[in-house]
Amino acid sequence: MNPTETEREQGSSTPAARTLMFQGTSSDVGKSILTTALCRIFRQDGYRVAPFKSQNMSLNSYVTPDGKEIGRAQGMQADACGIAATTDMNPILLKPKKDMVAQVVVHGKPLKDFDARAYREQYLKEAEIIVQDALRRLRSQYEIVCIEGAGSPAEVNLKDRDIVNMRLAGWADAPVLLVADIDRGGVFASIVGTLEILEPEERDRVHGFVINKFRGDVSLLQPGLDWLEAKTGKPVLGVIPYLHELGLEDEDSASLDAKLSKGGLQTSSRDQADLLDIAILRLPRLSNFTDFDPLLAESDVSLRYITSPDDWGTPDAVILPGSKNTVDDLLYLGASGLVTRIRAFAEAGGCLAGICAGYQMLGRRLLDPDRVESDVPELEGLGFFPTETVFAGEKRTERIVGTTSLSDAPVRGYEIHMGRTRFLEPVDQPFRIKIHDAPEAPESYHPDGAVTADGRIWGTYIHGILHNDAFRRKWLDGLRQRKGWAPLDETETTAYEGRREAAFDRLAQHVRDHLDMKRIYSIMGLH
């Protein structure tokens, strides 16, 4: 590319990257996935490209190589770009803790908890500077920055202090593609209505529309597309058909809720009687639910969520997942009657697994003397491990490598938690995590997690533990053996990371086939 002098950063001879921004008529229209697709397309076409989302609200986190926390979507987009994720790609992350209160994470580290009004009135001016500085650094390092908006640019009550949509597009000098989800209905009204609410200069920044999640014969849609272009004077740059079994993680629980409301999670095409029934507790403050994505790809697994005792069924294993508020979610399990079900299941010989908050719940006590997570200073746990967890003010965020006695291969993952767990009695700790500041010393490991003597119940702080193919398969084959089934043949097992890379390429080709990339390059001033 050949940027002009006006595109150079002020006070620098480094050309500023070209930009492209996806904004949506509402949340969950597919902005994250389309940004991921364009990141991979630009990379395939030879550009150095990076993703950017100024402010993300999500409980689904990603840990950068330097141990910082950003939104999972931007981590995934960086993977699609083939680059290491940094906090400049998502400088502000909001993690809801309870109604109207969120933990504000700035450049990967917790700042403080804000309620919605205080955040808007007290912090957004400072956030503007943080966002602009992060964007400036990215634009000095890459040739293209692919930007994702948040929610809708037509939220009139938020526009004066907007840092995620049209004001950000102005700071980035970014052409905007407006994305609408036809699957939810009202697509033409949502597009025209959004444009009507925008200011004239904002409307001018919209260079075209992308209609996403289309199912059916596009020729039947054509009269509507013609009407839309005549009405707005702007082109429809693509109609993207719904892509089934995408194979990539969702950004947050809103997309998970939508998936569940339309018939549940993906399962194998095998007969249900031949599948392992694995159930996940659907906590109100569920976090990092992408921990379980690799199970969706396994040919012998049926995965589902439990929200009440009526959903229990006859699972082969139950997983207690991560949570942004362990105490309140454990209280929910007790009030709903699920604690009684969990204990009865375990006493009858059932298999349990706990990850992060779920691991903490499996212990005897949760202590929060400084009210870090909740207003409850002490709470009884499920009691399967002789542990107690104290919630501290400092969050641990780190990528890890290690080993485990539960499989024969190394494991990788990441930690994100406020609690510190201590043992009241000796217990088998099956995971050993390498200490980064002493990589060569034989004693440079610390133990993690716990497992019962019979191996039925285990827990760990390691998010992503099920992304480790050998560990996941060993656990699943153990569940199979408990049912009297033979281990699955190696030809039927899944290599998750290879599948994920293939999914990036499949997504990119799908979008490339249905999006006018030549026109998009022209809009960006590239050839």
Coordinates of N, CA and C in Angstrom, one line a residue, residues 211-431:
I211 N -25.5 -8.2 4.9 CA -26.6 -8.9 5.5 C -26.1 -10.3 5.9
N212 N -26.2 -10.7 7.1 CA -25.6 -11.9 7.7 C -26.6 -12.9 8.1
K213 N -26.2 -14.2 8.1 CA -27.0 -15.3 8.6 C -28.2 -15.6 7.7
F214 N -28.0 -15.5 6.4 CA -29.1 -15.7 5.5 C -29.4 -17.2 5.2
R215 N -30.6 -17.6 5.2 CA -31.0 -18.9 4.9 C -32.0 -18.9 3.8
G216 N -31.8 -19.5 2.7 CA -32.7 -19.6 1.6 C -32.2 -19.2 0.2
D217 N -33.0 -18.9 -0.7 CA -32.7 -18.5 -2.0 C -32.5 -17.0 -2.1
V218 N -31.3 -16.6 -2.4 CA -31.0 -15.2 -2.4 C -31.7 -14.4 -3.6
S219 N -32.1 -15.2 -4.6 CA -32.9 -14.5 -5.7 C -34.2 -14.0 -5.2
L220 N -34.8 -14.6 -4.2 CA -36.0 -14.2 -3.6 C -35.9 -12.9 -2.7
L221 N -34.6 -12.7 -2.3 CA -34.3 -11.5 -1.5 C -34.0 -10.3 -2.4
Q222 N -33.6 -10.6 -3.6 CA -33.1 -9.5 -4.5 C -34.0 -8.3 -4.6
P223 N -35.3 -8.4 -4.7 CA -36.2 -7.2 -4.7 C -36.0 -6.3 -3.5
G224 N -35.8 -6.9 -2.3 CA -35.6 -6.2 -1.1 C -34.2 -5.5 -1.1
L225 N -33.2 -6.2 -1.7 CA -31.9 -5.6 -1.8 C -31.9 -4.4 -2.7
D226 N -32.6 -4.5 -3.8 CA -32.7 -3.4 -4.8 C -33.4 -2.2 -4.1
W227 N -34.5 -2.5 -3.4 CA -35.2 -1.4 -2.7 C -34.3 -0.7 -1.7
L228 N -33.5 -1.5 -0.9 CA -32.7 -0.9 0.1 C -31.6 0.0 -0.5
E229 N -31.0 -0.5 -1.6 CA -30.0 0.4 -2.3 C -30.6 1.7 -2.8
A230 N -31.8 1.5 -3.4 CA -32.5 2.7 -3.9 C -32.9 3.7 -2.8
K231 N -33.3 3.1 -1.7 CA -33.8 3.9 -0.5 C -32.6 4.7 0.1
T232 N -31.5 4.0 0.3 CA -30.4 4.6 1.0 C -29.3 5.2 0.2
G233 N -29.2 4.8 -1.1 CA -28.1 5.2 -1.9 C -26.8 4.5 -1.6
K234 N -26.8 3.4 -0.8 CA -25.6 2.7 -0.4 C -25.7 1.2 -0.9
P235 N -24.6 0.6 -1.2 CA -24.7 -0.7 -1.7 C -24.8 -1.8 -0.7
V236 N -25.4 -2.9 -1.1 CA -25.3 -4.2 -0.3 C -24.0 -4.9 -0.8
L237 N -23.0 -5.0 0.1 CA -21.7 -5.5 -0.3 C -21.7 -7.0 -0.1
G238 N -22.7 -7.6 0.5 CA -22.7 -9.1 0.6 C -23.9 -9.5 1.4
V239 N -24.3 -10.7 1.0 CA -25.3 -11.5 1.7 C -24.7 -12.8 2.1
I240 N -24.4 -12.9 3.4 CA -23.6 -14.1 3.9 C -24.5 -15.2 4.3
P241 N -24.5 -16.3 3.7 CA -25.4 -17.4 4.1 C -25.0 -17.9 5.5
Y242 N -25.9 -18.4 6.2 CA -25.7 -19.0 7.5 C -24.7 -20.1 7.4
L243 N -23.7 -20.1 8.2 CA -22.6 -21.2 8.2 C -22.8 -22.1 9.3
H244 N -23.2 -23.3 9.1 CA -23.5 -24.3 10.1 C -22.2 -24.9 10.6
E245 N -22.2 -25.2 11.9 CA -21.0 -25.9 12.6 C -19.8 -25.1 12.3
L246 N -19.8 -23.9 12.7 CA -18.7 -23.0 12.4 C -17.3 -23.5 12.9
G247 N -17.3 -24.0 14.1 CA -16.1 -24.6 14.7 C -15.2 -23.6 15.3
L248 N -15.7 -22.3 15.6 CA -15.0 -21.3 16.3 C -15.8 -20.9 17.5
E249 N -15.1 -20.4 18.5 CA -15.7 -20.0 19.8 C -16.6 -18.8 19.6
D250 N -17.6 -18.8 20.5 CA -18.5 -17.6 20.5 C -17.9 -16.6 21.4
E251 N -18.3 -15.3 21.2 CA -17.7 -14.2 22.0 C -18.2 -14.2 23.4
D252 N -19.5 -14.4 23.7 CA -20.0 -14.2 25.0 C -21.2 -15.0 25.2
S253 N -21.8 -15.0 26.4 CA -23.0 -15.8 26.7 C -24.2 -15.4 25.9
A254 N -24.3 -14.2 25.4 CA -25.4 -13.8 24.6 C -25.5 -14.7 23.4
S255 N -24.4 -15.0 22.7 CA -24.4 -15.9 21.6 C -24.7 -17.3 22.0
L256 N -24.2 -17.7 23.2 CA -24.6 -19.0 23.7 C -26.0 -19.1 24.0
D257 N -26.7 -18.1 24.6 CA -28.1 -18.1 24.8 C -28.9 -18.3 23.5
A258 N -28.4 -17.5 22.5 CA -29.1 -17.6 21.2 C -29.0 -19.0 20.6
K259 N -27.8 -19.6 20.8 CA -27.6 -21.0 20.3 C -28.5 -22.0 21.0
L260 N -28.6 -21.9 22.3 CA -29.4 -22.8 23.1 C -30.9 -22.6 22.8
S261 N -31.3 -21.4 22.6 CA -32.8 -21.1 22.3 C -33.2 -21.7 20.9
K262 N -32.2 -22.0 20.1 CA -32.6 -22.5 18.8 C -32.3 -24.0 18.6
G263 N -32.4 -24.7 19.8 CA -32.3 -26.1 19.7 C -31.1 -26.7 20.3
G264 N -30.3 -26.0 21.0 CA -29.2 -26.6 21.8 C -27.9 -26.6 21.1
L265 N -26.9 -27.2 21.7 CA -25.6 -27.3 21.2 C -25.4 -28.3 20.2
Q266 N -24.3 -28.2 19.4 CA -24.0 -29.2 18.4 C -23.8 -30.6 19.1
T267 N -24.2 -31.6 18.5 CA -23.9 -33.0 19.0 C -23.5 -33.8 17.8
S268 N -23.0 -35.0 18.1 CA -22.6 -35.9 17.0 C -23.8 -36.4 16.2
S269 N -23.5 -36.8 15.0 CA -24.5 -37.4 14.2 C -24.8 -38.8 14.6
R270 N -24.1 -39.4 15.5 CA -24.4 -40.8 16.0 C -25.7 -40.8 16.7
D271 N -26.2 -42.0 16.9 CA -27.4 -42.3 17.7 C -27.1 -41.8 19.2
Q272 N -28.0 -41.2 19.8 CA -27.8 -40.7 21.2 C -27.4 -41.8 22.1
A273 N -27.9 -43.0 21.9 CA -27.5 -44.1 22.8 C -26.0 -44.4 22.8
D274 N -25.4 -44.0 21.7 CA -23.9 -44.3 21.6 C -23.0 -43.2 22.1
L275 N -23.6 -42.2 22.7 CA -22.9 -41.0 23.0 C -22.7 -40.8 24.5
L276 N -21.6 -40.3 25.0 CA -21.4 -39.9 26.3 C -22.3 -38.6 26.6
D277 N -23.1 -38.6 27.6 CA -23.9 -37.5 28.0 C -23.2 -36.7 29.0
I278 N -22.7 -35.5 28.6 CA -21.9 -34.6 29.5 C -22.7 -33.3 29.7
A279 N -22.9 -33.0 30.9 CA -23.8 -31.9 31.3 C -22.9 -30.8 32.0
I280 N -23.2 -29.6 31.6 CA -22.5 -28.4 32.2 C -23.5 -27.6 33.0
L281 N -23.1 -27.2 34.2 CA -24.0 -26.4 35.0 C -24.1 -25.0 34.4
R282 N -25.2 -24.5 34.0 CA -25.4 -23.2 33.4 C -25.5 -22.1 34.5
L283 N -24.4 -21.7 35.0 CA -24.4 -20.7 36.1 C -24.8 -19.3 35.6
P284 N -25.5 -18.5 36.4 CA -25.9 -17.2 36.0 C -24.7 -16.3 35.5
R285 N -23.6 -16.5 36.1 CA -22.4 -15.6 35.8 C -21.3 -16.5 35.2
L286 N -21.8 -17.4 34.4 CA -20.9 -18.3 33.6 C -19.8 -17.6 32.9
S287 N -18.5 -18.0 33.0 CA -17.4 -17.3 32.3 C -16.6 -18.4 31.6
N288 N -16.0 -18.0 30.5 CA -15.0 -18.8 29.8 C -15.7 -20.2 29.4
F289 N -16.9 -20.1 28.9 CA -17.6 -21.3 28.4 C -17.0 -21.9 27.2
T290 N -16.1 -21.2 26.6 CA -15.3 -21.8 25.4 C -14.4 -22.9 25.9
D291 N -14.2 -23.1 27.2 CA -13.5 -24.2 27.8 C -14.0 -25.5 27.2
F292 N -15.3 -25.6 26.8 CA -16.0 -26.8 26.5 C -16.2 -27.0 25.0
D293 N -15.7 -26.0 24.2 CA -15.8 -26.2 22.7 C -15.2 -27.4 22.2
P294 N -14.1 -27.9 22.7 CA -13.5 -29.1 22.1 C -14.4 -30.3 22.2
L295 N -15.3 -30.3 23.3 CA -16.2 -31.5 23.4 C -17.3 -31.5 22.3
L296 N -17.6 -30.3 21.8 CA -18.6 -30.3 20.7 C -18.1 -31.0 19.5
A297 N -16.7 -31.0 19.3 CA -16.2 -31.6 18.1 C -16.0 -33.1 18.3
E298 N -16.2 -33.7 19.4 CA -15.9 -35.1 19.7 C -17.1 -35.9 19.1
S299 N -16.8 -37.0 18.4 CA -17.8 -37.8 17.8 C -18.6 -38.6 18.7
D300 N -18.2 -38.8 20.0 CA -18.9 -39.7 20.9 C -19.4 -38.9 22.1
V301 N -19.6 -37.6 21.9 CA -20.1 -36.8 23.0 C -21.4 -36.0 22.6
S302 N -22.3 -36.0 23.6 CA -23.5 -35.1 23.5 C -23.4 -34.1 24.7
L303 N -23.3 -32.8 24.3 CA -23.1 -31.8 25.3 C -24.3 -31.0 25.6
R304 N -24.6 -30.7 26.8 CA -25.8 -30.0 27.1 C -25.6 -29.2 28.4
Y305 N -26.5 -28.2 28.7 CA -26.4 -27.4 29.9 C -27.6 -27.7 30.8
I306 N -27.3 -27.6 32.1 CA -28.3 -27.8 33.1 C -28.6 -26.5 33.8
T307 N -29.9 -26.1 33.9 CA -30.3 -24.9 34.6 C -31.1 -25.2 35.8
S308 N -31.7 -26.4 35.9 CA -32.5 -26.7 37.1 C -32.5 -28.2 37.3
P309 N -32.9 -28.7 38.5 CA -32.9 -30.1 38.7 C -33.7 -30.9 37.7
D310 N -34.7 -30.2 37.1 CA -35.6 -30.9 36.1 C -34.8 -31.3 34.9
D311 N -33.6 -30.6 34.6 CA -32.8 -30.8 33.4 C -31.8 -31.9 33.7
W312 N -31.7 -32.5 34.9 CA -30.6 -33.3 35.2 C -30.4 -34.5 34.3
G313 N -31.5 -35.3 34.2 CA -31.4 -36.5 33.4 C -30.4 -37.6 34.0
T314 N -29.7 -38.3 33.1 CA -28.8 -39.3 33.5 C -27.4 -39.0 32.9
P315 N -26.7 -38.0 33.3 CA -25.4 -37.7 32.7 C -24.3 -38.7 33.1
D316 N -23.4 -38.8 32.2 CA -22.2 -39.6 32.5 C -21.1 -38.8 33.2
A317 N -21.2 -37.5 33.1 CA -20.3 -36.6 33.8 C -20.9 -35.2 33.9
V318 N -20.7 -34.5 34.9 CA -21.2 -33.1 35.1 C -20.0 -32.2 35.4
I319 N -20.0 -31.1 34.7 CA -18.9 -30.1 34.8 C -19.4 -28.9 35.5
L320 N -18.6 -28.4 36.5 CA -18.8 -27.2 37.1 C -17.9 -26.2 36.5
P321 N -18.4 -25.1 35.8 CA -17.5 -24.3 35.0 C -17.0 -23.1 35.7
G322 N -16.3 -22.2 35.0 CA -15.9 -20.9 35.6 C -17.0 -20.0 35.8
S323 N -16.8 -19.0 36.7 CA -17.8 -18.0 37.1 C -17.1 -16.7 37.4
K324 N -17.8 -15.6 37.1 CA -17.3 -14.3 37.5 C -17.6 -14.0 39.0
N325 N -18.5 -14.7 39.6 CA -18.9 -14.5 41.0 C -19.2 -15.9 41.6
T326 N -18.1 -16.5 42.1 CA -18.2 -17.9 42.6 C -19.2 -18.0 43.7
V327 N -19.2 -17.1 44.7 CA -20.0 -17.1 45.8 C -21.5 -17.1 45.4
D328 N -21.9 -16.0 44.7 CA -23.3 -15.9 44.3 C -23.8 -17.0 43.4
D329 N -22.9 -17.6 42.6 CA -23.3 -18.7 41.7 C -23.5 -20.0 42.6
L330 N -22.7 -20.2 43.6 CA -22.8 -21.3 44.5 C -24.1 -21.2 45.3
L331 N -24.4 -19.9 45.7 CA -25.7 -19.7 46.4 C -26.9 -20.0 45.4
Y332 N -26.8 -19.7 44.2 CA -27.8 -20.0 43.2 C -28.0 -21.5 43.1
L333 N -26.9 -22.3 43.0 CA -27.0 -23.7 42.9 C -27.7 -24.3 44.1
G334 N -27.4 -23.7 45.3 CA -28.1 -24.2 46.5 C -29.6 -23.9 46.5
A335 N -30.0 -22.6 46.1 CA -31.4 -22.2 46.1 C -32.2 -22.9 45.0
S336 N -31.5 -23.3 43.9 CA -32.2 -24.0 42.8 C -32.4 -25.5 43.1
G337 N -31.8 -26.0 44.1 CA -31.8 -27.5 44.3 C -30.8 -28.3 43.6
L338 N -29.9 -27.6 42.9 CA -28.9 -28.3 42.1 C -27.7 -28.8 43.0
V339 N -27.5 -28.2 44.2 CA -26.5 -28.7 45.1 C -26.9 -30.1 45.6
T340 N -28.1 -30.3 45.9 CA -28.6 -31.6 46.3 C -28.4 -32.6 45.2
R341 N -28.7 -32.3 44.0 CA -28.6 -33.2 42.9 C -27.1 -33.5 42.7
I342 N -26.2 -32.5 42.8 CA -24.8 -32.8 42.6 C -24.3 -33.8 43.6
R343 N -24.6 -33.6 44.9 CA -24.1 -34.4 45.9 C -24.7 -35.9 45.8
A344 N -26.0 -36.0 45.4 CA -26.6 -37.3 45.2 C -25.9 -38.0 44.0
F345 N -25.6 -37.3 43.0 CA -25.0 -37.8 41.8 C -23.6 -38.4 42.2
A346 N -22.8 -37.6 42.9 CA -21.5 -38.0 43.3 C -21.5 -39.2 44.2
E347 N -22.5 -39.2 45.2 CA -22.6 -40.3 46.1 C -23.0 -41.6 45.4
A348 N -23.7 -41.5 44.3 CA -24.1 -42.7 43.5 C -23.0 -43.1 42.6
G349 N -21.8 -42.5 42.6 CA -20.7 -42.9 41.8 C -20.5 -42.1 40.5
G350 N -21.2 -40.9 40.4 CA -21.1 -40.1 39.3 C -19.7 -39.4 39.2
C351 N -19.4 -38.9 38.0 CA -18.1 -38.2 37.8 C -18.3 -36.7 37.7
L352 N -17.5 -36.0 38.4 CA -17.6 -34.5 38.4 C -16.2 -33.9 38.0
A353 N -16.3 -32.8 37.3 CA -15.1 -32.0 37.0 C -15.4 -30.5 37.3
G354 N -14.4 -29.9 37.9 CA -14.5 -28.4 38.2 C -13.4 -27.7 37.6
I355 N -13.7 -26.6 36.9 CA -12.7 -25.7 36.3 C -12.8 -24.3 36.9
C356 N -11.7 -23.9 37.5 CA -11.6 -22.5 38.1 C -12.6 -22.4 39.2
A357 N -13.7 -21.6 39.0 CA -14.7 -21.4 40.1 C -15.3 -22.7 40.4
G358 N -15.5 -23.6 39.4 CA -16.1 -24.9 39.7 C -15.2 -25.7 40.6
Y359 N -13.9 -25.6 40.4 CA -12.9 -26.3 41.3 C -13.0 -25.7 42.7
Q360 N -13.1 -24.4 42.8 CA -13.3 -23.8 44.2 C -14.6 -24.3 44.9
M361 N -15.7 -24.4 44.1 CA -16.9 -24.9 44.7 C -16.8 -26.3 45.2
L362 N -15.9 -27.1 44.6 CA -15.8 -28.5 45.1 C -15.1 -28.6 46.4
G363 N -14.6 -27.5 47.0 CA -13.9 -27.6 48.3 C -14.9 -27.4 49.4
R364 N -14.3 -27.3 50.6 CA -15.2 -27.2 51.8 C -15.7 -25.8 52.1
R365 N -14.9 -24.8 51.8 CA -15.3 -23.4 52.2 C -14.8 -22.4 51.2
L366 N -15.6 -21.3 51.1 CA -15.2 -20.1 50.3 C -15.2 -19.0 51.3
L367 N -14.1 -18.3 51.3 CA -14.0 -17.1 52.3 C -13.7 -15.9 51.5
D368 N -14.5 -14.8 51.8 CA -14.4 -13.5 51.2 C -14.4 -12.4 52.2
P369 N -13.4 -12.4 53.1 CA -13.4 -11.4 54.2 C -13.4 -9.9 53.7
D370 N -12.8 -9.7 52.6 CA -12.7 -8.3 52.1 C -13.8 -8.0 51.1
R371 N -14.8 -8.9 50.9 CA -15.9 -8.7 50.0 C -15.4 -8.4 48.6
V372 N -14.4 -9.2 48.2 CA -13.9 -9.0 46.8 C -14.9 -9.5 45.8
E373 N -15.6 -10.6 46.0 CA -16.6 -11.1 45.0 C -18.0 -10.8 45.4
S374 N -18.3 -10.8 46.7 CA -19.7 -10.7 47.1 C -19.8 -10.1 48.5
D375 N -21.0 -10.0 49.0 CA -21.3 -9.5 50.3 C -21.3 -10.6 51.4
V376 N -21.0 -11.8 51.0 CA -21.0 -13.0 51.9 C -19.6 -13.3 52.3
P377 N -19.3 -13.2 53.6 CA -17.9 -13.4 54.0 C -17.5 -14.9 54.1
E378 N -18.4 -15.8 54.2 CA -18.1 -17.2 54.3 C -19.2 -18.1 53.8
L379 N -18.9 -19.1 53.0 CA -19.9 -20.0 52.5 C -19.4 -21.4 52.4
E380 N -20.3 -22.3 52.8 CA -19.9 -23.8 52.7 C -19.8 -24.2 51.3
G381 N -18.8 -24.9 50.9 CA -18.7 -25.5 49.6 C -19.3 -26.9 49.5
L382 N -19.1 -27.6 48.4 CA -19.7 -28.9 48.2 C -19.0 -30.0 49.0
G383 N -17.7 -29.7 49.4 CA -17.1 -30.6 50.3 C -16.4 -31.8 49.8
F384 N -16.2 -31.9 48.5 CA -15.5 -33.1 47.9 C -14.0 -33.0 48.1
F385 N -13.4 -31.9 48.3 CA -12.0 -31.7 48.5 C -11.7 -31.0 49.8
P386 N -10.7 -31.4 50.5 CA -10.4 -30.7 51.8 C -9.7 -29.4 51.6
T387 N -10.4 -28.4 51.0 CA -9.8 -27.1 50.6 C -10.6 -26.0 51.0
E388 N -10.0 -24.8 51.2 CA -10.8 -23.6 51.3 C -10.1 -22.6 50.4
T389 N -11.0 -21.7 49.9 CA -10.5 -20.7 48.9 C -10.8 -19.3 49.5
V390 N -9.7 -18.5 49.6 CA -9.9 -17.1 50.0 C -9.7 -16.2 48.8
F391 N -10.7 -15.3 48.7 CA -10.7 -14.4 47.5 C -9.8 -13.2 47.9
A392 N -8.8 -12.9 47.0 CA -7.8 -11.9 47.2 C -8.1 -10.7 46.2
G393 N -7.5 -9.6 46.5 CA -7.7 -8.4 45.7 C -7.0 -8.4 44.4
E394 N -5.9 -9.2 44.3 CA -5.1 -9.3 43.1 C -5.5 -10.5 42.2
K395 N -5.8 -10.2 41.0 CA -6.1 -11.3 40.1 C -4.9 -12.0 39.5
R396 N -4.9 -13.3 39.4 CA -3.9 -14.1 38.7 C -4.3 -14.3 37.3
T397 N -3.5 -13.8 36.4 CA -3.7 -14.1 34.9 C -2.4 -14.5 34.3
E398 N -2.4 -15.7 33.8 CA -1.1 -16.3 33.3 C -1.4 -17.4 32.3
R399 N -0.6 -17.5 31.2 CA -0.6 -18.7 30.4 C 0.3 -19.7 31.1
I400 N -0.1 -21.0 31.0 CA 0.7 -22.0 31.7 C 1.0 -23.2 30.7
V401 N 2.1 -23.9 31.1 CA 2.4 -25.2 30.5 C 2.7 -26.1 31.7
G402 N 2.5 -27.3 31.5 CA 2.7 -28.2 32.7 C 2.5 -29.7 32.3
T403 N 2.3 -30.5 33.3 CA 2.1 -31.9 33.1 C 0.9 -32.3 34.0
T404 N 0.4 -33.5 33.8 CA -0.6 -34.1 34.7 C -0.5 -35.6 34.8
S405 N -0.8 -36.1 36.0 CA -0.8 -37.5 36.2 C -2.1 -38.2 35.5
L406 N -3.0 -37.3 35.1 CA -4.3 -37.9 34.5 C -4.1 -38.2 33.0
S407 N -3.0 -37.8 32.4 CA -2.7 -38.2 31.0 C -1.2 -38.3 30.8
D408 N -0.8 -38.8 29.7 CA 0.6 -39.0 29.4 C 1.3 -37.9 28.6
A409 N 0.6 -36.8 28.4 CA 1.1 -35.7 27.5 C 1.1 -34.4 28.3
P410 N 2.0 -33.4 27.9 CA 2.0 -32.1 28.5 C 0.6 -31.4 28.3
V411 N 0.3 -30.5 29.2 CA -0.9 -29.7 29.0 C -0.6 -28.2 29.0
R412 N -1.4 -27.5 28.3 CA -1.3 -26.0 28.2 C -2.7 -25.4 28.5
G413 N -2.7 -24.1 28.9 CA -3.9 -23.5 29.2 C -3.6 -22.1 29.8
Y414 N -4.5 -21.6 30.6 CA -4.3 -20.3 31.2 C -5.1 -20.2 32.5
E415 N -4.7 -19.3 33.4 CA -5.4 -19.1 34.6 C -5.9 -17.6 34.7
I416 N -7.1 -17.5 35.2 CA -7.7 -16.2 35.5 C -8.6 -16.4 36.7
H417 N -8.1 -15.9 37.9 CA -8.9 -16.1 39.1 C -8.4 -15.2 40.2
M418 N -9.3 -14.8 41.1 CA -9.0 -14.0 42.2 C -8.7 -14.8 43.5
G419 N -9.3 -16.0 43.5 CA -9.2 -16.9 44.7 C -7.8 -17.5 44.8
R420 N -7.4 -17.8 46.1 CA -6.2 -18.6 46.4 C -6.7 -19.8 47.2
T421 N -6.4 -21.0 46.8 CA -6.9 -22.2 47.4 C -5.8 -22.8 48.2
R422 N -6.2 -23.2 49.5 CA -5.2 -23.9 50.4 C -5.8 -25.2 50.8
F423 N -5.0 -26.1 51.2 CA -5.4 -27.5 51.5 C -5.4 -27.7 53.1
L424 N -6.5 -28.2 53.6 CA -6.6 -28.5 55.0 C -6.1 -29.9 55.4
E425 N -6.0 -30.7 54.4 CA -5.5 -32.1 54.6 C -4.7 -32.4 53.3
P426 N -3.8 -33.4 53.4 CA -3.1 -33.9 52.2 C -4.1 -34.4 51.2
V427 N -3.8 -34.1 49.9 CA -4.7 -34.6 48.8 C -3.8 -34.7 47.6
D428 N -4.2 -35.6 46.7 CA -3.5 -35.8 45.4 C -3.8 -34.6 44.5
Q429 N -2.7 -33.9 44.1 CA -2.8 -32.7 43.2 C -2.3 -33.2 41.8
P430 N -3.1 -33.4 40.9 CA -2.7 -34.1 39.6 C -2.0 -33.3 38.6
F431 N -2.0 -31.9 38.8 CA -1.4 -31.1 37.8 C -0.2 -30.4 38.3

